[in-house]
mmCIF file of C-alpha atoms in Angstrom:
data_model
loop_
_atom_site.group_PDB
_atom_site.id
_atom_site.type_symbol
_atom_site.label_atom_id
_atom_site.label_comp_id
_atom_site.label_asym_id
_atom_site.label_seq_id
_atom_site.Cartn_x
_atom_site.Cartn_y
_atom_site.Cartn_z
ATOM 1 C CA MET A 18 9.152 12.968 0.364
ATOM 2 C CA ARG A 19 7.267 16.221 -0.149
ATOM 3 C CA ASP A 20 7.714 15.900 -3.908
ATOM 4 C CA GLU A 21 6.420 12.334 -3.813
ATOM 5 C CA ILE A 22 3.389 13.394 -1.761
ATOM 6 C CA ASP A 23 2.686 16.195 -4.248
ATOM 7 C CA GLU A 24 2.877 13.661 -7.076
ATOM 8 C CA LEU A 25 0.480 11.368 -5.213
ATOM 9 C CA GLU A 26 -1.963 14.224 -4.777
ATOM 10 C CA GLN A 27 -1.883 14.944 -8.517
ATOM 11 C CA VAL A 28 -2.580 11.356 -9.554
ATOM 12 C CA TYR A 29 -5.151 10.983 -6.774
ATOM 13 C CA ASN A 30 -7.062 13.956 -8.095
ATOM 14 C CA ALA A 31 -6.932 12.384 -11.559
ATOM 15 C CA ARG A 32 -8.211 9.096 -10.052
ATOM 16 C CA ASP A 33 -5.494 7.153 -11.890
ATOM 17 C CA THR A 34 -5.425 3.910 -9.878
ATOM 18 C CA GLN A 35 -2.247 2.527 -11.422
ATOM 19 C CA GLU A 36 -0.341 5.778 -10.890
ATOM 20 C CA ILE A 37 -1.673 6.073 -7.329
ATOM 21 C CA ARG A 38 -0.182 2.649 -6.585
ATOM 22 C CA HIS A 39 3.088 3.759 -8.201
ATOM 23 C CA GLU A 40 3.285 6.945 -6.118
ATOM 24 C CA ILE A 41 2.404 5.131 -2.877
ATOM 25 C CA GLY A 42 5.332 2.808 -3.590
ATOM 26 C CA ASP A 43 7.596 5.813 -4.159
ATOM 27 C CA ILE A 44 6.500 7.348 -0.850
ATOM 28 C CA LEU A 45 7.125 4.098 1.023
ATOM 29 C CA PHE A 46 10.552 3.800 -0.604
ATOM 30 C CA SER A 47 11.336 7.404 0.385
ATOM 31 C CA CYS A 48 10.262 6.749 3.987
ATOM 32 C CA VAL A 49 12.522 3.720 4.230
ATOM 33 C CA ASN A 50 15.404 5.678 2.720
ATOM 34 C CA LEU A 51 14.842 8.524 5.191
ATOM 35 C CA SER A 52 14.815 5.983 8.028
ATOM 36 C CA ARG A 53 18.148 4.639 6.852
ATOM 37 C CA HIS A 54 19.655 8.144 6.818
ATOM 38 C CA LEU A 55 18.361 8.755 10.353
ATOM 39 C CA SER A 56 19.676 5.370 11.560
ATOM 40 C CA VAL A 57 16.152 4.132 12.305
ATOM 41 C CA ASP A 58 15.135 0.571 11.518
ATOM 42 C CA ALA A 59 12.089 1.143 9.285
ATOM 43 C CA GLU A 60 10.611 -2.290 9.917
ATOM 44 C CA SER A 61 10.757 -1.854 13.703
ATOM 45 C CA ALA A 62 9.301 1.654 13.450
ATOM 46 C CA LEU A 63 6.400 0.313 11.386
ATOM 47 C CA ARG A 64 5.794 -2.540 13.839
ATOM 48 C CA GLU A 65 5.709 -0.039 16.707
ATOM 49 C CA ALA A 66 3.272 2.186 14.783
ATOM 50 C CA ASN A 67 1.029 -0.824 14.171
ATOM 51 C CA THR A 68 1.118 -1.681 17.867
ATOM 52 C CA ARG A 69 0.186 1.894 18.834
ATOM 53 C CA PHE A 70 -2.692 1.810 16.318
ATOM 54 C CA ILE A 71 -3.968 -1.505 17.693
ATOM 55 C CA HIS A 72 -3.870 -0.111 21.240
ATOM 56 C CA ARG A 73 -5.853 2.972 20.166
ATOM 57 C CA VAL A 74 -8.489 0.768 18.542
ATOM 58 C CA GLU A 75 -8.653 -1.416 21.637
ATOM 59 C CA ARG A 76 -9.190 1.666 23.831
ATOM 60 C CA VAL A 77 -12.048 2.784 21.566
ATOM 61 C CA GLU A 78 -13.554 -0.697 21.724
ATOM 62 C CA GLN A 79 -13.306 -0.679 25.552
ATOM 63 C CA THR A 80 -14.971 2.735 25.692
ATOM 64 C CA LEU A 81 -17.740 1.556 23.375
ATOM 65 C CA GLN A 82 -18.279 -1.553 25.478
ATOM 66 C CA THR A 83 -18.458 0.554 28.662
ATOM 67 C CA LYS A 84 -21.056 2.804 27.016
ATOM 68 C CA GLN A 85 -22.863 -0.231 25.561
ATOM 69 C CA GLN A 86 -22.328 1.096 22.045
ATOM 70 C CA SER A 87 -20.914 -0.330 18.841
ATOM 71 C CA TRP A 88 -18.778 1.022 16.013
ATOM 72 C CA LYS A 89 -22.012 1.683 14.105
ATOM 73 C CA ASP A 90 -23.009 4.201 16.780
ATOM 74 C CA LEU A 91 -20.000 6.393 16.024
ATOM 75 C CA GLU A 92 -20.288 9.378 13.735
ATOM 76 C CA PRO A 93 -18.160 9.168 10.582
ATOM 77 C CA VAL A 94 -15.233 11.566 10.448
ATOM 78 C CA ALA A 95 -15.520 14.141 7.679
ATOM 79 C CA GLN A 96 -12.783 13.825 5.082
ATOM 80 C CA ASN A 97 -11.142 16.871 3.561
ATOM 81 C CA LYS A 98 -11.312 16.837 -0.197
#
């Protein structure tokens, strides 16, 4: 997976959209293959990750509602480039 991530980084830096899509597919395939080797159902693991993400978003929304704020009031997170 590390090799695939390195390849993604290279094509990302080149801004090659088609190759980025290709490398993302390779990473997803590698993750599923790793799951299989670890006896983890990849589909269930992804569903659980989605559920955890939804719960985090809901907690943020509840906090915003309590503070009478909206998503627009939040500061954007700086991205490392």
